[in-house]
């Protein structure tokens, strides 16, 4: 197994005690501004952290980088993989930060919608609506999204389940599925190392796949019947799944719309069971 090289934050943490006071000052600034590291050069870092350029250069070498250009490339690589960068977010609620956040969220949503105007969303919804069984797979950060989509689809049709069951493996979940069934695979960046093997297993079993992911999963898209791409870019330390949740809403609504009468009948049946079990809070 190939081990990923340590991040700059991990390198600082492991060597922090051995750094000089000036180097620690520069390191503190870097840790608090990891999200901006991709655009700063050594001179700017030195000025902003209140140390000399020579101190910053010496710190970079101690951390295993040849120069500031290599550090910037390292930061860009981490962010493109979805690694959380940035400080503690002390200024997250300022007007400028909120405006930047809103702008990025809007851009993500517009990019997602633009990628669906070729009819693939409707085609994916029809595939799911007509399947014998629908299995949703989401690992790591994709699990909550798959769980939410399962809850929405279960309102529109029967035989919808989430896999794997917590604490279990995927093998028993895929056994018995056939070409009339559909797997909805949610795989946003920082996927598990076995993601390619999952795609391979689904392909070998001729299982139709709807892949929901960001652009980093492009290499897996050729094995899917439909690929619904959704950006998760963010101005903050963490990826944003706001557009992804909107996509889940559109997809589930599309499935419901394939056969509105059956969908409404199922929703009414579910609601009656809610009432019988007194499961939902009364809104008044």
mmCIF file of C-alpha atoms in Angstrom:
data_model
loop_
_atom_site.group_PDB
_atom_site.id
_atom_site.type_symbol
_atom_site.label_atom_id
_atom_site.label_comp_id
_atom_site.label_asym_id
_atom_site.label_seq_id
_atom_site.Cartn_x
_atom_site.Cartn_y
_atom_site.Cartn_z
ATOM 1 C CA UNK A 1 0.000 0.000 0.000
ATOM 2 C CA UNK A 2 1.329 3.438 -0.971
ATOM 3 C CA UNK A 3 1.452 5.797 1.997
ATOM 4 C CA UNK A 4 0.597 9.424 1.299
ATOM 5 C CA UNK A 5 3.331 11.902 2.269
ATOM 6 C CA UNK A 6 2.608 13.941 5.406
ATOM 7 C CA UNK A 7 0.860 17.256 4.951
ATOM 8 C CA UNK A 8 2.556 20.503 5.873
ATOM 9 C CA UNK A 9 0.400 20.694 8.998
ATOM 10 C CA UNK A 10 1.501 17.218 10.053
ATOM 11 C CA UNK A 11 5.138 18.097 9.402
ATOM 12 C CA UNK A 12 4.872 21.225 11.535
ATOM 13 C CA UNK A 13 3.179 19.303 14.353
ATOM 14 C CA UNK A 14 5.885 16.633 14.383
ATOM 15 C CA UNK A 15 8.769 19.137 14.405
ATOM 16 C CA UNK A 16 7.247 22.076 16.268
ATOM 17 C CA UNK A 17 9.148 21.503 19.512
ATOM 18 C CA UNK A 18 12.487 21.642 17.688
ATOM 19 C CA UNK A 19 11.803 24.900 15.827
ATOM 20 C CA UNK A 20 13.347 28.196 16.866
ATOM 21 C CA UNK A 21 11.027 30.861 18.323
ATOM 22 C CA UNK A 22 11.025 32.733 15.003
ATOM 23 C CA UNK A 23 10.345 29.569 13.065
ATOM 24 C CA UNK A 24 7.509 28.735 15.452
ATOM 25 C CA UNK A 25 6.054 32.180 14.831
ATOM 26 C CA UNK A 26 6.062 31.555 11.085
ATOM 27 C CA UNK A 27 4.704 28.041 11.610
ATOM 28 C CA UNK A 28 1.849 29.404 13.740
ATOM 29 C CA UNK A 29 0.899 31.803 10.982
ATOM 30 C CA UNK A 30 0.969 29.005 8.404
ATOM 31 C CA UNK A 31 -1.252 26.770 10.543
ATOM 32 C CA UNK A 32 -3.745 29.617 10.985
ATOM 33 C CA UNK A 33 -3.799 30.401 7.260
ATOM 34 C CA UNK A 34 -3.489 27.056 5.526
ATOM 35 C CA UNK A 35 -6.386 27.947 3.253
ATOM 36 C CA UNK A 36 -4.365 30.876 1.845
ATOM 37 C CA UNK A 37 -1.056 29.063 1.605
ATOM 38 C CA UNK A 38 -1.522 28.294 -2.088
ATOM 39 C CA UNK A 39 -1.201 31.989 -3.012
ATOM 40 C CA UNK A 40 1.509 33.276 -0.646
ATOM 41 C CA UNK A 41 5.194 33.379 -1.563
ATOM 42 C CA UNK A 42 8.030 33.394 0.972
ATOM 43 C CA UNK A 43 8.295 37.191 1.033
ATOM 44 C CA UNK A 44 4.589 37.624 1.747
ATOM 45 C CA UNK A 45 4.620 34.930 4.426
ATOM 46 C CA UNK A 46 7.609 36.582 6.089
ATOM 47 C CA UNK A 47 5.926 40.005 6.127
ATOM 48 C CA UNK A 48 2.590 38.702 7.370
ATOM 49 C CA UNK A 49 4.103 36.539 10.119
ATOM 50 C CA UNK A 50 6.598 39.180 11.238
ATOM 51 C CA UNK A 51 9.795 37.220 10.574
ATOM 52 C CA UNK A 52 12.548 37.420 8.006
ATOM 53 C CA UNK A 53 12.347 35.793 4.576
ATOM 54 C CA UNK A 54 15.414 33.742 5.533
ATOM 55 C CA UNK A 55 13.471 32.318 8.510
ATOM 56 C CA UNK A 56 10.598 31.269 6.261
ATOM 57 C CA UNK A 57 12.970 29.686 3.758
ATOM 58 C CA UNK A 58 14.786 27.838 6.539
ATOM 59 C CA UNK A 59 11.444 26.611 7.938
ATOM 60 C CA UNK A 60 10.387 25.283 4.535
ATOM 61 C CA UNK A 61 13.646 23.347 4.176
ATOM 62 C CA UNK A 62 13.257 21.863 7.657
ATOM 63 C CA UNK A 63 9.783 20.708 6.666
ATOM 64 C CA UNK A 64 11.121 19.009 3.538
ATOM 65 C CA UNK A 65 10.237 21.587 0.884
ATOM 66 C CA UNK A 66 12.760 23.085 -1.508
ATOM 67 C CA UNK A 67 11.098 26.513 -1.757
ATOM 68 C CA UNK A 68 7.805 28.405 -1.474
ATOM 69 C CA UNK A 69 6.718 27.291 -4.953
ATOM 70 C CA UNK A 70 6.756 23.669 -3.792
ATOM 71 C CA UNK A 71 4.768 24.639 -0.693
ATOM 72 C CA UNK A 72 2.134 26.390 -2.830
ATOM 73 C CA UNK A 73 1.832 23.374 -5.089
ATOM 74 C CA UNK A 74 1.523 21.129 -2.035
ATOM 75 C CA UNK A 75 -1.315 23.307 -0.693
ATOM 76 C CA UNK A 76 -3.121 23.293 -4.053
ATOM 77 C CA UNK A 77 -2.847 19.530 -4.237
ATOM 78 C CA UNK A 78 -4.274 19.073 -0.746
ATOM 79 C CA UNK A 79 -7.242 21.344 -1.425
ATOM 80 C CA UNK A 80 -8.039 19.673 -4.752
ATOM 81 C CA UNK A 81 -8.225 16.360 -2.872
ATOM 82 C CA UNK A 82 -10.707 17.821 -0.397
ATOM 83 C CA UNK A 83 -8.323 17.976 2.533
ATOM 84 C CA UNK A 84 -9.564 20.495 5.132
ATOM 85 C CA UNK A 85 -7.359 23.593 5.100
ATOM 86 C CA UNK A 86 -7.640 26.865 6.925
ATOM 87 C CA UNK A 87 -7.525 28.198 10.437
ATOM 88 C CA UNK A 88 -10.092 28.093 13.187
ATOM 89 C CA UNK A 89 -12.515 30.292 11.260
ATOM 90 C CA UNK A 90 -12.557 33.184 13.680
ATOM 91 C CA UNK A 91 -13.701 35.540 10.910
ATOM 92 C CA UNK A 92 -16.213 33.144 9.401
ATOM 93 C CA UNK A 93 -19.166 35.320 10.373
ATOM 94 C CA UNK A 94 -17.882 38.623 9.001
ATOM 95 C CA UNK A 95 -19.864 40.208 6.144
ATOM 96 C CA UNK A 96 -17.050 39.684 3.630
ATOM 97 C CA UNK A 97 -16.651 36.018 4.566
ATOM 98 C CA UNK A 98 -20.385 35.418 4.367
ATOM 99 C CA UNK A 99 -20.566 37.124 0.968
ATOM 100 C CA UNK A 100 -17.693 35.018 -0.350
ATOM 101 C CA UNK A 101 -19.393 31.897 0.977
ATOM 102 C CA UNK A 102 -22.676 32.813 -0.718
ATOM 103 C CA UNK A 103 -20.907 33.498 -4.009
ATOM 104 C CA UNK A 104 -19.134 30.144 -3.972
ATOM 105 C CA UNK A 105 -22.317 28.272 -3.056
ATOM 106 C CA UNK A 106 -24.126 29.949 -5.945
ATOM 107 C CA UNK A 107 -21.324 29.054 -8.362
ATOM 108 C CA UNK A 108 -21.439 25.424 -7.251
ATOM 109 C CA UNK A 109 -25.184 25.282 -7.762
ATOM 110 C CA UNK A 110 -25.012 26.882 -11.201
ATOM 111 C CA UNK A 111 -22.234 24.520 -12.332
ATOM 112 C CA UNK A 112 -24.203 21.521 -11.096
ATOM 113 C CA UNK A 113 -27.373 22.609 -12.893
ATOM 114 C CA UNK A 114 -25.492 23.403 -16.103
ATOM 115 C CA UNK A 115 -24.151 19.858 -16.160
ATOM 116 C CA UNK A 116 -27.653 18.421 -16.054
ATOM 117 C CA UNK A 117 -29.197 20.281 -19.000
ATOM 118 C CA UNK A 118 -28.412 17.434 -21.416
ATOM 119 C CA UNK A 119 -31.217 15.292 -19.992
ATOM 120 C CA UNK A 120 -29.074 12.992 -17.880
ATOM 121 C CA UNK A 121 -30.927 13.860 -14.663
ATOM 122 C CA UNK A 122 -34.281 12.818 -16.147
ATOM 123 C CA UNK A 123 -32.738 9.658 -17.611
ATOM 124 C CA UNK A 124 -31.181 8.724 -14.268
ATOM 125 C CA UNK A 125 -34.499 9.345 -12.490
ATOM 126 C CA UNK A 126 -36.335 7.082 -14.937
ATOM 127 C CA UNK A 127 -33.710 4.370 -14.522
ATOM 128 C CA UNK A 128 -34.122 4.480 -10.737
ATOM 129 C CA UNK A 129 -37.922 4.616 -10.918
ATOM 130 C CA UNK A 130 -38.064 1.528 -13.125
ATOM 131 C CA UNK A 131 -35.546 -0.581 -11.197
ATOM 132 C CA UNK A 132 -36.521 -3.750 -9.386
ATOM 133 C CA UNK A 133 -34.449 -2.711 -6.382
ATOM 134 C CA UNK A 134 -32.388 0.380 -5.643
ATOM 135 C CA UNK A 135 -29.255 0.133 -3.502
ATOM 136 C CA UNK A 136 -27.490 3.292 -2.363
ATOM 137 C CA UNK A 137 -23.810 3.127 -1.465
ATOM 138 C CA UNK A 138 -21.981 5.959 0.253
ATOM 139 C CA UNK A 139 -18.776 5.664 2.255
ATOM 140 C CA UNK A 140 -17.022 8.159 4.519
ATOM 141 C CA UNK A 141 -18.220 11.727 3.842
ATOM 142 C CA UNK A 142 -20.582 10.447 1.146
ATOM 143 C CA UNK A 143 -22.558 8.342 3.640
ATOM 144 C CA UNK A 144 -24.805 11.157 4.979
ATOM 145 C CA UNK A 145 -25.680 12.147 1.411
ATOM 146 C CA UNK A 146 -26.563 8.582 0.456
ATOM 147 C CA UNK A 147 -28.585 8.231 3.655
ATOM 148 C CA UNK A 148 -30.562 11.384 2.869
ATOM 149 C CA UNK A 149 -31.208 10.314 -0.720
ATOM 150 C CA UNK A 150 -32.389 6.924 0.490
ATOM 151 C CA UNK A 151 -34.883 8.623 2.801
ATOM 152 C CA UNK A 152 -36.204 10.727 -0.091
ATOM 153 C CA UNK A 153 -36.411 7.856 -2.581
ATOM 154 C CA UNK A 154 -38.190 5.663 -0.048
ATOM 155 C CA UNK A 155 -41.047 8.176 -0.172
ATOM 156 C CA UNK A 156 -41.341 7.740 -3.938
ATOM 157 C CA UNK A 157 -40.934 3.971 -4.368
ATOM 158 C CA UNK A 158 -40.422 0.744 -2.473
ATOM 159 C CA UNK A 159 -37.398 -1.541 -2.302
ATOM 160 C CA UNK A 160 -34.815 1.144 -1.592
ATOM 161 C CA UNK A 161 -32.013 0.352 0.808
ATOM 162 C CA UNK A 162 -28.683 1.702 1.989
ATOM 163 C CA UNK A 163 -25.499 -0.344 1.879
ATOM 164 C CA UNK A 164 -23.504 -1.423 3.678
ATOM 165 C CA UNK A 165 -25.291 -1.801 6.977
ATOM 166 C CA UNK A 166 -23.121 -0.042 9.622
ATOM 167 C CA UNK A 167 -20.301 -2.318 10.720
ATOM 168 C CA UNK A 168 -20.803 -4.750 7.853
ATOM 169 C CA UNK A 169 -19.232 -5.292 4.423
ATOM 170 C CA UNK A 170 -20.561 -4.779 0.911
ATOM 171 C CA UNK A 171 -20.295 -8.315 -0.421
ATOM 172 C CA UNK A 172 -23.559 -9.634 0.968
ATOM 173 C CA UNK A 173 -25.335 -6.436 -0.074
ATOM 174 C CA UNK A 174 -24.422 -6.855 -3.741
ATOM 175 C CA UNK A 175 -25.002 -10.592 -3.990
ATOM 176 C CA UNK A 176 -28.318 -11.321 -5.665
ATOM 177 C CA UNK A 177 -28.594 -8.016 -7.502
ATOM 178 C CA UNK A 178 -29.140 -8.220 -11.239
ATOM 179 C CA UNK A 179 -29.347 -6.081 -14.357
ATOM 180 C CA UNK A 180 -32.890 -4.926 -13.489
ATOM 181 C CA UNK A 181 -31.654 -3.406 -10.250
ATOM 182 C CA UNK A 182 -29.816 -0.098 -9.900
ATOM 183 C CA UNK A 183 -26.959 0.990 -7.664
ATOM 184 C CA UNK A 184 -26.682 4.683 -6.808
ATOM 185 C CA UNK A 185 -23.057 5.197 -5.842
ATOM 186 C CA UNK A 186 -22.224 8.434 -4.014
ATOM 187 C CA UNK A 187 -18.503 9.087 -4.096
ATOM 188 C CA UNK A 188 -17.260 12.566 -3.329
ATOM 189 C CA UNK A 189 -13.570 13.307 -3.002
ATOM 190 C CA UNK A 190 -11.454 11.784 -0.280
ATOM 191 C CA UNK A 191 -13.054 8.498 -1.227
ATOM 192 C CA UNK A 192 -12.027 5.234 0.386
ATOM 193 C CA UNK A 193 -9.123 3.444 -1.253
ATOM 194 C CA UNK A 194 -11.400 0.615 -2.375
ATOM 195 C CA UNK A 195 -13.702 2.803 -4.465
ATOM 196 C CA UNK A 196 -12.275 1.571 -7.784
ATOM 197 C CA UNK A 197 -12.797 -2.028 -6.670
ATOM 198 C CA UNK A 198 -16.446 -1.262 -5.916
ATOM 199 C CA UNK A 199 -16.901 0.167 -9.409
ATOM 200 C CA UNK A 200 -15.166 -2.874 -10.891
ATOM 201 C CA UNK A 201 -17.391 -5.297 -8.958
ATOM 202 C CA UNK A 202 -20.529 -3.477 -10.106
ATOM 203 C CA UNK A 203 -19.336 -3.466 -13.714
ATOM 204 C CA UNK A 204 -18.469 -7.172 -13.659
ATOM 205 C CA UNK A 205 -21.977 -7.938 -12.430
ATOM 206 C CA UNK A 206 -23.519 -5.764 -15.161
ATOM 207 C CA UNK A 207 -25.275 -3.637 -12.541
ATOM 208 C CA UNK A 208 -26.490 -0.246 -13.805
ATOM 209 C CA UNK A 209 -24.816 2.509 -11.794
ATOM 210 C CA UNK A 210 -25.800 6.116 -11.200
ATOM 211 C CA UNK A 211 -22.612 7.801 -9.992
ATOM 212 C CA UNK A 212 -22.965 11.019 -7.986
ATOM 213 C CA UNK A 213 -19.672 12.766 -7.332
ATOM 214 C CA UNK A 214 -17.454 15.771 -7.929
ATOM 215 C CA UNK A 215 -15.054 16.094 -10.860
ATOM 216 C CA UNK A 216 -12.334 14.075 -9.115
ATOM 217 C CA UNK A 217 -14.328 10.887 -9.888
ATOM 218 C CA UNK A 218 -14.182 11.475 -13.644
ATOM 219 C CA UNK A 219 -11.954 8.433 -14.135
ATOM 220 C CA UNK A 220 -14.683 6.251 -12.635
ATOM 221 C CA UNK A 221 -17.508 7.728 -14.707
ATOM 222 C CA UNK A 222 -17.031 5.481 -17.733
ATOM 223 C CA UNK A 223 -18.251 2.526 -15.684
ATOM 224 C CA UNK A 224 -21.527 4.258 -14.819
ATOM 225 C CA UNK A 225 -24.780 4.382 -16.767
ATOM 226 C CA UNK A 226 -25.125 8.022 -15.679
ATOM 227 C CA UNK A 227 -22.716 10.376 -13.970
ATOM 228 C CA UNK A 228 -24.217 13.307 -12.082
ATOM 229 C CA UNK A 229 -21.377 15.715 -11.338
ATOM 230 C CA UNK A 230 -21.617 18.154 -8.471
ATOM 231 C CA UNK A 231 -18.873 20.588 -7.324
ATOM 232 C CA UNK A 232 -18.091 20.844 -3.626
ATOM 233 C CA UNK A 233 -15.705 23.809 -3.742
ATOM 234 C CA UNK A 234 -15.663 26.066 -0.704
ATOM 235 C CA UNK A 235 -13.956 29.215 0.517
ATOM 236 C CA UNK A 236 -13.760 27.666 3.994
ATOM 237 C CA UNK A 237 -11.662 24.822 5.333
ATOM 238 C CA UNK A 238 -14.168 22.121 4.429
ATOM 239 C CA UNK A 239 -15.912 21.020 1.269
ATOM 240 C CA UNK A 240 -19.502 22.190 0.891
ATOM 241 C CA UNK A 241 -22.281 19.732 0.078
ATOM 242 C CA UNK A 242 -25.061 22.301 -0.312
ATOM 243 C CA UNK A 243 -25.251 21.815 -4.088
ATOM 244 C CA UNK A 244 -25.047 18.050 -3.587
ATOM 245 C CA UNK A 245 -28.067 18.105 -1.294
ATOM 246 C CA UNK A 246 -29.908 20.158 -3.902
ATOM 247 C CA UNK A 247 -29.033 17.503 -6.481
ATOM 248 C CA UNK A 248 -30.466 14.814 -4.208
ATOM 249 C CA UNK A 249 -33.681 16.814 -4.024
ATOM 250 C CA UNK A 250 -33.890 17.096 -7.818
ATOM 251 C CA UNK A 251 -33.164 13.414 -8.362
ATOM 252 C CA UNK A 252 -35.707 12.190 -5.813
ATOM 253 C CA UNK A 253 -38.312 14.601 -7.185
ATOM 254 C CA UNK A 254 -37.588 13.304 -10.666
ATOM 255 C CA UNK A 255 -38.137 9.716 -9.542
ATOM 256 C CA UNK A 256 -41.421 10.690 -7.913
ATOM 257 C CA UNK A 257 -42.467 12.474 -11.084
ATOM 258 C CA UNK A 258 -42.080 9.388 -13.268
ATOM 259 C CA UNK A 259 -45.288 7.943 -11.804
ATOM 260 C CA UNK A 260 -46.948 10.621 -9.707
ATOM 261 C CA UNK A 261 -50.060 8.567 -8.926
ATOM 262 C CA UNK A 262 -48.121 5.611 -7.512
ATOM 263 C CA UNK A 263 -45.835 7.994 -5.647
ATOM 264 C CA UNK A 264 -48.714 9.846 -4.033
ATOM 265 C CA UNK A 265 -50.361 6.574 -3.078
ATOM 266 C CA UNK A 266 -47.143 5.436 -1.372
ATOM 267 C CA UNK A 267 -46.706 8.759 0.432
ATOM 268 C CA UNK A 268 -50.273 8.578 1.704
ATOM 269 C CA UNK A 269 -49.677 5.041 2.939
ATOM 270 C CA UNK A 270 -46.481 6.052 4.715
ATOM 271 C CA UNK A 271 -48.223 9.028 6.295
ATOM 272 C CA UNK A 272 -50.981 6.816 7.663
ATOM 273 C CA UNK A 273 -48.377 4.591 9.318
ATOM 274 C CA UNK A 274 -46.675 7.676 10.776
ATOM 275 C CA UNK A 275 -50.025 8.639 12.287
ATOM 276 C CA UNK A 276 -50.715 5.146 13.610
ATOM 277 C CA UNK A 277 -47.319 5.067 15.339
ATOM 278 C CA UNK A 278 -47.496 8.732 16.409
ATOM 279 C CA UNK A 279 -43.998 9.216 15.003
ATOM 280 C CA UNK A 280 -44.180 12.828 13.849
ATOM 281 C CA UNK A 281 -44.594 15.993 15.857
ATOM 282 C CA UNK A 282 -47.879 17.822 15.308
ATOM 283 C CA UNK A 283 -47.084 21.155 13.593
ATOM 284 C CA UNK A 284 -49.654 23.099 15.626
#
